[in-house]
């Protein structure tokens, strides 16, 4: 920090020097060259511009990367959906009655039931049991062979 | 000054007047619209099992200008695609000079696509295309219909409900640079595709399969030229199975003749013969003209106008009750009931039962059948129509009539579509319309007589062990082409329902030109196998004796007990 001396009057120079302490009022008293004064502003401006450009470039890069990632994710999603549908189709094929029947007959030895040897269990046992007991006295109708006890000759064969 | 004015004027025109059109042109240059096809909805059976689904398959195409050595590429691809190298080479060279697009193979299997992708051939590209797949082969093919290679529906449910199935394609609008690369921060809009709704049919896959197998065996065993079978739930009108022979594979419909692709159950009409007698007798009972015990003197034949109607089996003149007329399927007796009704009343009941109009099933190509109005009847029509000649019906109309009797006189609209399923899995269904045709007592009287047909009459071959069955046989002579009377070819049929008390299944089997030609010997045993399986599949417990069922129907008529508890 420096203090410039106040100008010495002619009157003072002839006798005792009229010295005073001058109180600094402002920086305006200090003179600088114009180029030196604008340097910080220019530097700051340059920094700001560079930062803005860098920011825009960064944003571009990030957006491009995001768009690329989004595209990849969408592709994977579509592929996964296709795979899902393909698997549903394969499951449906495996559950096809024709395939199951063919496998059961050829690999597992499945045969058709013999109708003559099939028993049918009548469901509403209580109701029928009551009726039968009242009618014929004790014949348990809960397990009827085809045609048995109907009196109408329900036939079991083809 | 003049030049300045001209320039200013031109500037005004460009900037102000023509600005919107230039803006559009500029947008068109940099904007790109990408369409995403909507996923077609699936067709499911009543338990949600897929009958038709869409799967993305790869289509292989080529830019011939990018192929350096077509012969080498063709030899590489021929083994994978299973096509001849010569054919592929022709495509790789292009169908015309400068061609930049040729299909090599459309909708190839994923494994094939992977192999081609691994070759990394320049100029050979792939893109996904949805393909309609039918995982059960020919199962329910006549109901489902099919789509062509471009996914456009051609027949069946696929056509009828296309607006529900197809959905709405999505669109992505983006801006691109001259190299075709998307500009990230530019305007962007994405309207995602809306997938089509799936259809939930009333068809039961297992019952459908068994019905088709049994019908095919019957057609083969009886050397019939074709056959149809329909299984439905009479209470709701839901069709559980609809089978036709011959059938086709909807994945390759072009390999089958058009006749095999026809859904005969709905589109073909036939003279029903004796099964139609249920309409005549029900009408007589409803009009109180006859009772089941009413007696008729029935000669072996009767002349009406220029026609002589015979019974199928010779017998002396005898007294028959209405019950006997039905159980023995007497043509002469039924004609007498028809005469008692008269043309107007008979015609009214025929139409009330739904003959002469589509059933409302909402299926493409459903026939109305042929019902001639009384004013156009000939003198012998009153003898023909009561026994099912001179009218033409579809098997669906006939099974719906049996369902009406099973429902104690209430006609229920048949339905194939249970509901639609949206992308969230919510099901929306509709209820069928119903209407009363004959009083409940007539339904019960008819059921008892039809049960007697199966226990003591012409339909004994339809007896199902463990269950009570009601039904009617039909053996109809086929009319000669051109309307010149009847020939020696027959349509055999059997329609009915089970169990007698609270029927759960109604069905009809129609065999075209079987040998033997009697419905009781061919269609009835087929009915027995199909309905027996359906009852077990639906978990209907065996019902025991017919006597008890008849007792309960009697009690219901006396008002002491509901027939259908």
XYZ file of C-alpha atoms in Angstrom:
723
model
C 0.000 0.000 0.000
C 1.463 3.407 -0.886
C 0.505 6.959 -0.198
C 1.269 9.594 -2.677
C 2.496 12.928 -1.304
C 0.212 15.898 -1.804
C 1.453 18.573 -4.175
C 3.675 21.148 -2.464
C 2.505 24.685 -2.832
C 4.905 27.433 -3.844
C 4.184 29.215 -0.658
C 5.151 26.299 1.430
C 8.373 25.729 -0.409
C 9.613 29.097 0.533
C 9.363 28.423 4.259
C 8.584 25.457 6.365
C 7.153 22.720 4.460
C 3.451 22.416 4.972
C 3.267 18.760 5.475
C -0.040 16.972 6.078
C -1.091 13.531 6.397
C -3.434 12.831 3.546
C -6.139 10.308 4.210
C -6.616 7.851 1.399
C -10.028 8.233 -0.043
C -10.209 5.565 -2.718
C -8.347 3.389 -5.110
C -9.181 5.799 -7.851
C -6.301 7.752 -6.718
C -4.047 4.969 -7.944
C -3.544 5.178 -11.658
C -3.118 2.109 -13.751
C -2.830 1.478 -17.439
C -6.149 0.480 -19.124
C -4.839 -2.961 -20.299
C -3.855 -3.965 -16.814
C -7.274 -3.059 -15.464
C -9.340 -5.283 -17.884
C -7.178 -8.396 -17.593
C -9.134 -10.126 -14.800
C -12.387 -9.509 -16.597
C -11.078 -11.057 -19.759
C -9.685 -14.020 -17.878
C -12.957 -14.549 -16.096
C -14.874 -14.265 -19.340
C -12.611 -16.753 -21.030
C -12.996 -19.144 -18.141
C -16.750 -18.792 -18.282
C -16.881 -19.364 -22.029
C -14.590 -22.368 -21.805
C -16.689 -23.746 -18.949
C -19.874 -23.229 -20.938
C -18.423 -24.932 -23.992
C -17.108 -27.761 -21.867
C -20.508 -28.056 -20.174
C -22.342 -28.167 -23.477
C -19.914 -30.741 -24.817
C -20.291 -32.780 -21.653
C -24.059 -32.568 -21.911
C -23.877 -33.665 -25.546
C -21.680 -36.583 -24.656
C -23.892 -37.603 -21.758
C -27.049 -37.299 -23.844
C -25.518 -39.277 -26.656
C -24.405 -41.938 -24.228
C -27.868 -42.005 -22.645
C -29.560 -42.237 -26.025
C -27.218 -45.063 -26.954
C -27.881 -46.860 -23.663
C -31.633 -46.322 -24.064
C -31.487 -47.800 -27.546
C -29.566 -50.796 -26.245
C -32.020 -51.270 -23.367
C -34.941 -51.048 -25.781
C -33.297 -53.629 -28.032
C -32.733 -55.920 -25.071
C -36.304 -55.418 -23.927
C -37.639 -56.331 -27.365
C -35.324 -59.341 -27.506
C -36.444 -60.439 -24.035
C -40.080 -60.044 -25.016
C -39.497 -62.111 -28.150
C -37.756 -64.748 -26.085
C -40.652 -64.725 -23.623
C -43.142 -65.290 -26.418
C -40.977 -67.995 -27.924
C -40.903 -69.758 -24.553
C -44.690 -69.440 -24.202
C -44.996 -71.006 -27.615
C -42.660 -73.837 -26.678
C -44.576 -74.471 -23.441
C -47.855 -74.518 -25.375
C -46.378 -77.028 -27.809
C -45.195 -79.207 -24.951
C -48.653 -79.003 -23.343
C -50.380 -79.951 -26.582
C -52.839 -82.812 -25.993
C -51.662 -84.545 -29.167
C -48.037 -84.577 -27.978
C -48.960 -85.732 -24.467
C -51.195 -88.507 -25.780
C -48.599 -89.657 -28.247
C -45.893 -89.662 -25.555
C -48.128 -91.479 -23.083
C -49.048 -94.169 -25.590
C -45.628 -94.725 -27.140
C -43.274 -94.065 -24.227
C -45.314 -94.759 -21.117
C -47.561 -97.556 -22.376
C -50.899 -95.865 -21.768
C -53.956 -97.884 -22.888
C -57.643 -97.004 -23.066
C -59.794 -97.984 -20.105
C -61.939 -101.064 -20.592
C -65.509 -99.777 -20.222
C -66.724 -103.211 -19.125
C -64.390 -103.101 -16.129
C -65.037 -99.507 -15.152
C -67.008 -98.702 -12.027
C -68.864 -95.436 -11.592
C -69.350 -94.011 -8.146
C -72.673 -92.253 -7.684
C -72.099 -88.942 -6.007
C -75.195 -88.016 -4.013
C -74.946 -91.063 -1.776
C -77.268 -89.854 0.971
C -80.215 -89.156 -1.253
C -79.897 -92.343 -3.244
C -79.105 -94.510 -0.259
C -82.303 -93.366 1.411
C -84.351 -94.060 -1.687
C -82.798 -97.438 -2.296
C -83.085 -98.614 1.257
C -86.718 -97.627 1.297
C -87.326 -99.415 -1.975
C -85.295 -102.591 -1.852
C -84.066 -102.842 1.698
C -80.358 -102.601 2.067
C -78.727 -102.706 -1.388
C -75.900 -100.191 -1.196
C -76.164 -98.082 -4.331
C -73.124 -95.981 -3.738
C -71.055 -98.070 -6.106
C -72.968 -99.062 -9.184
C -71.655 -100.955 -12.123
C -72.969 -99.738 -15.427
C -76.435 -101.115 -15.864
C -76.521 -102.573 -12.399
C -79.677 -101.851 -10.437
C -81.160 -99.457 -12.961
C -83.592 -101.928 -14.422
C -83.131 -100.288 -17.774
C -80.054 -102.090 -18.925
C -77.584 -99.264 -19.203
C -74.990 -100.867 -21.363
C -71.346 -100.403 -20.771
C -69.914 -101.781 -23.986
C -69.722 -99.970 -27.272
C -33.970 0.620 -55.787
C -36.049 -1.700 -57.954
C -33.717 -4.604 -57.265
C -33.955 -3.883 -53.568
C -37.733 -3.920 -53.764
C -37.687 -7.185 -55.676
C -35.407 -8.741 -53.113
C -37.562 -7.468 -50.279
C -40.654 -8.845 -51.952
C -39.066 -12.234 -52.477
C -37.879 -12.222 -48.896
C -41.399 -11.488 -47.741
C -42.769 -14.377 -49.804
C -40.130 -16.828 -48.543
C -40.208 -15.761 -44.901
C -43.871 -15.033 -44.410
C -46.067 -16.488 -47.147
C -44.288 -19.781 -47.890
C -42.730 -20.189 -44.473
C -44.985 -23.065 -43.276
C -44.358 -25.164 -46.380
C -40.595 -24.670 -46.174
C -40.713 -25.513 -42.491
C -42.554 -28.726 -43.351
C -39.993 -29.603 -46.007
C -37.144 -28.985 -43.599
C -38.837 -31.079 -40.927
C -39.409 -33.892 -43.398
C -35.709 -33.866 -44.244
C -34.539 -34.176 -40.679
C -37.483 -35.906 -39.031
C -37.757 -39.658 -39.001
C -40.899 -41.584 -38.028
C -40.337 -45.137 -36.843
C -43.414 -47.376 -36.596
C -43.596 -50.159 -34.042
C -46.118 -52.858 -34.904
C -48.589 -53.639 -32.128
C -48.482 -57.102 -30.710
C -51.533 -59.068 -31.855
C -53.551 -60.404 -28.973
C -53.594 -64.105 -28.232
C -56.545 -66.455 -28.509
C -56.952 -68.504 -25.345
C -59.180 -71.373 -24.349
C -61.598 -71.084 -21.414
C -58.774 -71.872 -18.953
C -56.398 -69.314 -20.476
C -54.300 -71.821 -22.415
C -52.968 -70.408 -25.710
C -54.604 -71.533 -28.919
C -53.055 -68.812 -31.107
C -50.151 -66.519 -30.197
C -47.849 -64.127 -32.034
C -44.103 -64.705 -31.910
C -41.389 -62.461 -33.387
C -39.432 -64.331 -36.046
C -36.582 -63.017 -38.180
C -37.023 -62.272 -41.854
C -33.805 -62.482 -43.893
C -33.327 -60.045 -46.761
C -30.464 -58.912 -48.912
C -29.143 -55.791 -50.659
C -27.784 -57.339 -53.900
C -25.549 -54.335 -54.597
C -23.502 -55.222 -51.527
C -22.934 -58.853 -52.486
C -19.565 -59.469 -54.131
C -19.801 -63.189 -54.722
C -23.456 -64.322 -54.937
C -22.541 -67.937 -55.662
C -20.379 -68.298 -52.550
C -22.973 -66.607 -50.343
C -25.742 -68.792 -51.803
C -23.814 -71.952 -51.024
C -23.223 -70.730 -47.456
C -26.904 -69.967 -46.892
C -28.523 -72.881 -48.709
C -27.655 -75.394 -46.007
C -29.031 -73.192 -43.246
C -32.193 -72.048 -45.025
C -32.894 -75.378 -46.674
C -33.284 -73.750 -50.081
C -31.556 -74.618 -53.326
C -28.339 -72.648 -54.027
C -29.597 -71.739 -57.513
C -32.750 -70.109 -56.192
C -30.810 -68.217 -53.544
C -28.195 -67.101 -56.052
C -30.913 -65.649 -58.289
C -32.224 -63.660 -55.352
C -28.726 -62.556 -54.354
C -28.152 -61.200 -57.855
C -31.426 -59.242 -57.651
C -34.648 -59.635 -59.562
C -33.789 -56.575 -61.703
C -30.624 -54.529 -62.315
C -29.977 -52.179 -59.430
C -32.355 -53.950 -57.064
C -31.489 -53.156 -53.450
C -33.974 -55.388 -51.678
C -34.799 -59.075 -52.014
C -36.340 -61.440 -49.483
C -34.253 -64.544 -48.875
C -36.541 -66.159 -46.305
C -39.407 -64.830 -44.255
C -40.097 -65.645 -40.630
C -37.351 -68.176 -40.032
C -36.993 -70.014 -36.739
C -34.773 -68.368 -34.058
C -32.070 -71.066 -34.374
C -31.808 -70.451 -38.136
C -31.624 -66.707 -37.537
C -28.813 -67.187 -35.034
C -26.806 -69.263 -37.530
C -27.210 -66.654 -40.254
C -26.296 -63.862 -37.852
C -23.126 -65.731 -36.875
C -21.968 -65.765 -40.522
C -21.932 -61.925 -40.472
C -22.351 -61.717 -44.238
C -22.148 -58.205 -45.685
C -25.354 -57.235 -47.475
C -27.441 -59.863 -45.682
C -29.771 -58.377 -43.083
C -32.528 -59.490 -40.733
C -35.535 -57.818 -39.179
C -38.120 -59.083 -36.739
C -41.612 -59.841 -38.049
C -44.442 -61.119 -35.859
C -45.753 -64.503 -36.952
C -49.022 -66.031 -35.851
C -48.401 -69.435 -34.349
C -50.851 -72.186 -33.468
C -49.076 -74.329 -30.873
C -51.701 -77.092 -30.939
C -51.521 -77.689 -34.674
C -54.918 -78.261 -36.214
C -56.790 -78.070 -32.875
C -59.906 -75.898 -33.227
C -58.617 -74.704 -36.591
C -62.103 -74.007 -37.946
C -62.910 -71.847 -34.951
C -59.616 -69.959 -34.892
C -59.268 -69.362 -38.626
C -55.853 -68.127 -39.758
C -53.842 -65.094 -40.889
C -51.690 -64.702 -43.998
C -47.915 -64.204 -43.976
C -48.375 -60.452 -43.551
C -50.486 -61.021 -40.459
C -53.766 -60.088 -42.117
C -56.675 -62.185 -40.809
C -58.398 -64.424 -43.317
C -60.997 -66.567 -41.571
C -62.632 -67.510 -38.298
C -62.197 -65.750 -34.974
C -59.099 -64.031 -36.359
C -61.294 -62.132 -38.815
C -64.331 -61.642 -36.637
C -62.493 -60.039 -33.748
C -59.612 -58.476 -35.667
C -60.387 -55.009 -34.313
C -59.909 -56.329 -30.774
C -56.880 -58.493 -31.554
C -54.811 -56.158 -33.720
C -54.158 -53.322 -31.236
C -52.683 -49.984 -32.372
C -49.149 -49.543 -33.774
C -46.776 -47.191 -31.957
C -44.823 -44.258 -33.480
C -41.507 -42.687 -32.574
C -40.711 -39.329 -34.163
C -37.117 -38.117 -33.904
C -34.775 -35.757 -35.711
C -31.715 -37.098 -37.455
C -28.547 -35.680 -38.920
C -27.658 -36.084 -42.614
C -25.970 -39.370 -41.733
C -29.214 -40.724 -40.352
C -28.063 -40.614 -36.735
C -30.610 -39.409 -34.141
C -29.939 -35.915 -32.762
C -30.183 -36.411 -28.998
C -31.410 -32.977 -27.867
C -33.782 -32.456 -30.817
C -37.556 -32.854 -30.749
C -38.538 -36.376 -29.832
C -41.895 -38.039 -29.329
C -42.722 -41.651 -28.577
C -46.232 -43.056 -28.697
C -45.847 -46.664 -27.584
C -47.725 -49.423 -29.430
C -50.896 -50.553 -27.748
C -51.039 -54.355 -27.822
C -54.255 -55.999 -28.949
C -56.529 -57.551 -26.378
C -56.540 -61.303 -26.060
C -59.676 -63.341 -26.567
C -60.864 -65.851 -24.027
C -62.940 -68.446 -25.826
C -65.494 -70.773 -24.287
C -63.675 -73.691 -25.947
C -62.108 -76.226 -23.590
C -58.853 -77.387 -25.157
C -59.062 -80.916 -23.748
C -62.707 -81.460 -24.690
C -62.008 -79.993 -28.125
C -59.095 -82.374 -28.632
C -61.057 -85.452 -27.602
C -64.037 -84.396 -29.712
C -61.838 -83.955 -32.772
C -60.099 -87.281 -32.250
C -63.355 -89.162 -31.697
C -65.036 -87.529 -34.668
C -62.071 -88.304 -36.935
C -62.142 -91.937 -35.802
C -65.908 -92.107 -36.452
C -65.544 -90.638 -39.930
C -62.865 -93.199 -40.688
C -64.687 -96.150 -39.090
C -68.001 -95.441 -40.821
C -66.351 -94.319 -44.063
C -68.197 -90.992 -43.915
C -67.252 -88.179 -46.252
C -67.321 -85.556 -43.501
C -68.458 -84.999 -39.948
C -69.306 -82.323 -37.421
C -69.629 -82.359 -33.650
C -70.560 -79.560 -31.249
C -70.481 -79.722 -27.468
C -72.082 -76.945 -25.437
C -73.225 -76.091 -21.951
C -76.972 -75.650 -22.342
C -77.417 -73.397 -19.326
C -74.994 -70.734 -20.540
C -74.788 -71.419 -24.271
C -70.990 -71.753 -23.993
C -69.556 -73.919 -26.743
C -66.979 -76.272 -25.272
C -65.972 -77.911 -28.534
C -66.681 -77.433 -32.208
C -65.062 -79.999 -34.473
C -65.182 -80.685 -38.188
C -63.671 -83.379 -40.357
C -61.805 -82.799 -42.618
C -59.726 -80.188 -40.847
C -56.592 -78.213 -41.620
C -53.448 -76.789 -40.050
C -53.863 -73.014 -39.640
C -50.073 -72.581 -39.807
C -50.137 -73.685 -43.469
C -53.698 -73.282 -44.708
C -52.610 -73.150 -48.325
C -51.733 -76.845 -48.215
C -55.396 -77.776 -47.708
C -58.383 -77.529 -50.050
C -61.002 -74.858 -49.363
C -63.504 -77.552 -48.388
C -61.287 -78.605 -45.486
C -61.116 -75.033 -44.181
C -64.902 -74.621 -43.997
C -66.492 -74.532 -40.554
C -69.311 -76.905 -41.439
C -70.866 -76.561 -37.998
C -71.983 -73.040 -38.903
C -71.743 -72.569 -42.610
C -73.157 -75.806 -44.004
C -76.848 -76.592 -43.920
C -78.411 -80.017 -44.144
C -81.880 -81.514 -43.954
C -81.928 -82.713 -40.365
C -84.445 -85.539 -40.628
C -85.770 -87.133 -37.454
C -83.841 -85.030 -34.921
C -86.103 -82.207 -36.082
C -89.123 -84.069 -34.708
C -88.371 -82.560 -31.298
C -89.583 -79.227 -32.690
C -92.864 -80.672 -34.016
C -93.647 -82.622 -30.856
C -92.651 -79.751 -28.530
C -94.926 -77.434 -30.519
C -97.814 -79.912 -30.233
C -97.296 -80.198 -26.469
C -96.953 -76.433 -26.029
C -100.198 -75.831 -27.929
C -101.969 -78.467 -25.780
C -102.903 -80.353 -28.909
C -101.278 -83.533 -27.612
C -99.930 -85.014 -24.396
C -97.162 -87.615 -24.102
C -99.901 -90.192 -23.527
C -102.109 -89.060 -26.438
C -102.764 -91.939 -28.824
C -102.629 -91.938 -32.610
C -103.549 -94.668 -35.047
C -100.373 -94.997 -37.070
C -100.393 -96.887 -40.380
C -97.046 -97.917 -41.921
C -97.396 -95.130 -44.487
C -99.448 -92.029 -45.164
C -100.151 -90.104 -48.360
C -100.133 -86.322 -48.199
C -100.783 -84.540 -51.508
C -98.397 -86.137 -54.003
C -96.113 -87.742 -51.435
C -96.232 -91.000 -49.565
C -94.444 -90.915 -46.218
C -93.219 -94.261 -44.829
C -91.942 -95.209 -41.432
C -88.354 -96.377 -41.491
C -89.331 -99.859 -40.308
C -92.413 -101.658 -41.614
C -95.127 -102.321 -39.065
C -98.850 -102.994 -39.137
C -101.301 -100.218 -38.406
C -101.035 -99.725 -34.695
C -101.890 -97.342 -31.905
C -98.948 -95.263 -30.728
C -98.696 -92.695 -27.986
C -96.735 -89.510 -28.616
C -94.015 -91.048 -26.464
C -93.939 -94.089 -28.776
C -93.839 -91.850 -31.831
C -90.694 -90.171 -30.499
C -88.960 -93.260 -29.150
C -89.591 -95.246 -32.331
C -89.061 -92.161 -34.497
C -92.291 -92.709 -36.420
C -92.509 -90.466 -39.474
C -96.205 -91.141 -39.944
C -97.058 -90.342 -36.317
C -95.036 -87.111 -36.430
C -96.770 -86.072 -39.663
C -100.091 -86.533 -37.879
C -98.946 -84.212 -35.068
C -97.764 -81.729 -37.698
C -101.144 -81.864 -39.420
C -102.824 -81.208 -36.084
C -100.649 -78.122 -35.628
C -101.172 -76.740 -39.130
C -98.649 -74.777 -41.209
C -98.844 -71.447 -39.370
C -98.344 -72.794 -35.864
C -95.632 -75.215 -36.960
C -93.791 -72.436 -38.795
C -94.109 -70.154 -35.774
C -92.441 -72.719 -33.495
C -89.777 -73.508 -36.072
C -88.804 -69.838 -36.066
C -89.107 -69.530 -32.279
C -86.572 -72.326 -31.937
C -84.194 -70.159 -33.970
C -84.313 -71.888 -37.350
C -84.189 -69.579 -40.361
C -81.982 -67.044 -38.568
C -78.333 -66.925 -37.489
C -77.965 -67.949 -33.861
C -76.126 -64.755 -32.912
C -72.847 -66.549 -32.352
C -71.043 -63.686 -34.088
C -68.976 -65.825 -36.416
C -68.200 -65.000 -40.048
C -70.224 -66.878 -42.620
C -72.817 -68.305 -40.260
C -75.770 -69.556 -42.275
C -79.383 -68.810 -41.435
C -80.516 -72.164 -42.729
C -83.500 -72.471 -45.050
C -87.023 -72.206 -43.672
C -89.721 -71.742 -46.280
C -92.618 -69.517 -45.153
C -96.062 -71.241 -45.080
C -97.363 -69.195 -48.001
C -94.765 -70.867 -50.215
C -95.431 -74.395 -48.959
C -96.488 -77.061 -51.398
C -99.261 -79.513 -50.610
C -96.772 -82.027 -49.211
C -94.838 -79.559 -47.075
C -97.018 -80.311 -44.045
C -95.821 -83.901 -44.378
C -92.140 -83.083 -45.034
C -91.358 -80.305 -42.611
C -92.531 -82.010 -39.368
C -90.044 -84.824 -40.008
C -87.144 -82.553 -40.940
C -87.355 -82.586 -44.714
C -87.821 -79.459 -46.803
C -85.951 -77.415 -44.210
C -82.235 -76.901 -43.908
C -80.464 -76.206 -40.644
C -76.940 -75.858 -39.359
C -75.621 -78.266 -36.722
C -75.273 -75.252 -34.416
C -78.973 -74.391 -34.749
C -79.867 -78.002 -34.040
C -77.722 -78.324 -30.909
C -79.140 -75.020 -29.666
C -82.639 -76.502 -30.067
C -81.593 -79.498 -27.946
C -80.149 -77.040 -25.439
C -83.543 -75.332 -25.318
C -85.238 -78.590 -24.318
C -82.453 -79.252 -21.802
C -83.091 -75.796 -20.318
C -86.771 -76.692 -19.820
C -87.888 -74.577 -22.755
C -85.553 -71.591 -22.541
C -83.484 -70.814 -25.630
C -79.983 -69.553 -24.794
C -77.865 -67.781 -27.363
C -74.756 -69.867 -28.101
C -71.435 -68.168 -27.505
C -67.849 -68.853 -28.462
C -66.285 -65.740 -26.970
C -66.224 -65.805 -23.201
C -64.612 -62.374 -22.998
C -61.641 -60.195 -23.799
C -58.469 -59.893 -21.751
C -56.627 -56.559 -21.750
C -52.891 -56.074 -21.176
C -53.470 -55.892 -17.415
C -55.182 -59.264 -17.445
C -58.681 -57.927 -16.734
C -61.425 -60.030 -18.299
C -64.577 -58.483 -19.706
C -67.376 -60.839 -20.585
C -70.926 -60.560 -21.802
C -73.964 -62.602 -20.932
C -75.948 -64.281 -23.684
C -79.528 -63.396 -24.461
C -82.255 -65.873 -23.578
C -85.901 -66.327 -24.468
C -88.621 -68.759 -23.502
C -89.802 -70.976 -26.354
C -92.057 -73.534 -24.684
C -93.364 -73.851 -21.099
C -91.234 -75.650 -18.511
C -93.666 -78.555 -18.369
C -93.142 -79.135 -22.099
C -89.383 -79.147 -21.568
C -89.753 -81.764 -18.849
C -92.165 -83.872 -20.941
C -89.793 -83.750 -23.870
C -86.834 -84.695 -21.669
C -88.649 -87.796 -20.408
C -89.513 -88.866 -23.936
C -85.988 -88.188 -25.188
C -84.580 -90.168 -22.252
C -86.803 -93.046 -23.353
C -85.339 -92.784 -26.863
C -81.958 -93.618 -25.337
C -83.152 -96.300 -22.917
C -85.732 -98.052 -25.073
C -85.811 -96.482 -28.516
C -83.589 -95.849 -31.480
C -80.788 -94.227 -29.496
C -79.650 -96.996 -27.173
C -76.116 -96.769 -28.535
C -75.891 -93.320 -26.919
C -76.168 -94.675 -23.383
C -73.282 -93.463 -21.256
C -72.342 -95.741 -18.359
C -73.020 -93.980 -15.083
C -75.009 -91.111 -16.590
C -78.549 -90.554 -17.761
C -78.904 -89.356 -21.329
C -81.721 -87.823 -23.382
C -81.475 -87.547 -27.142
C -82.838 -88.198 -30.593
C -81.506 -89.998 -33.616
C -81.710 -88.678 -37.159
C -81.248 -90.430 -40.484
C -82.011 -88.040 -43.321
C -81.930 -88.756 -47.029
C -79.876 -86.201 -48.876
C -81.782 -84.248 -51.518
C -80.555 -84.725 -55.055
C -78.755 -81.745 -56.565
C -81.219 -79.546 -58.450
C -84.179 -80.421 -56.252
C -85.266 -83.599 -58.010
C -86.252 -85.582 -54.934
C -84.053 -87.701 -52.688
C -81.254 -90.131 -53.451
C -79.712 -93.024 -51.563
C -77.206 -91.027 -49.586
C -77.857 -90.145 -45.986
C -76.872 -87.747 -43.238
C -76.807 -89.498 -39.877
C -77.072 -87.490 -36.696
C -77.659 -87.715 -32.989
C -78.449 -84.786 -30.721
C -79.020 -84.848 -27.010
C -77.853 -83.916 -23.550
C -76.801 -85.368 -20.205
C -77.415 -85.835 -17.364
C -81.205 -85.880 -17.687
C -81.570 -84.115 -14.365
C -79.865 -80.758 -14.575
C -78.128 -81.203 -17.951
C -74.515 -80.081 -18.054
C -73.668 -80.929 -21.649
C -75.670 -80.784 -24.875
C -74.142 -82.082 -28.070
C -74.786 -83.048 -31.641
C -72.903 -85.352 -33.974
C -73.555 -85.212 -37.711
C -71.949 -87.701 -40.113
C -72.213 -87.205 -43.854
C -72.840 -90.394 -45.825
C -71.718 -92.944 -43.220
C -71.977 -96.694 -43.606
C -74.240 -97.932 -42.042
C -76.334 -94.870 -42.610
C -78.472 -95.002 -39.460
C -77.863 -92.250 -36.945
C -78.550 -94.670 -34.122
C -75.686 -96.908 -35.226
C -73.082 -94.330 -36.172
C -73.724 -90.880 -34.692
C -75.146 -92.190 -31.400
C -72.031 -94.141 -30.302
C -69.883 -91.179 -31.324
C -72.103 -88.929 -29.189
C -71.714 -91.369 -26.306
C -67.907 -91.202 -26.438
C -67.766 -87.426 -26.797
C -70.340 -86.535 -24.144
C -69.076 -89.205 -21.740
C -65.617 -87.671 -21.890
C -66.964 -84.120 -21.578
C -68.940 -85.030 -18.459
C -65.890 -86.554 -16.828
C -63.716 -83.631 -17.893
C -66.186 -81.178 -16.355
C -66.256 -83.188 -13.161
C -69.947 -84.039 -13.390
C -70.532 -86.884 -10.958
C -72.199 -90.032 -12.297
C -75.929 -89.698 -11.891
C -77.198 -93.217 -11.461
C -80.469 -94.509 -12.781
C -82.794 -92.982 -15.305
C -85.760 -94.060 -13.156
C -84.777 -91.691 -10.396
C -84.253 -88.867 -12.837
C -87.703 -89.444 -14.332
C -89.219 -89.611 -10.866
C -87.696 -86.267 -10.063
C -89.022 -84.764 -13.286
C -92.480 -86.129 -12.430
C -92.205 -84.634 -8.956
C -91.185 -81.332 -10.497
C -94.267 -81.346 -12.720
C -96.417 -82.082 -9.697
C -94.801 -79.106 -8.032
C -93.405 -81.139 -5.155
C -89.740 -80.729 -6.002
C -87.695 -78.585 -8.339
C -86.403 -80.578 -11.289
C -83.174 -78.635 -11.314
C -81.955 -78.166 -7.831
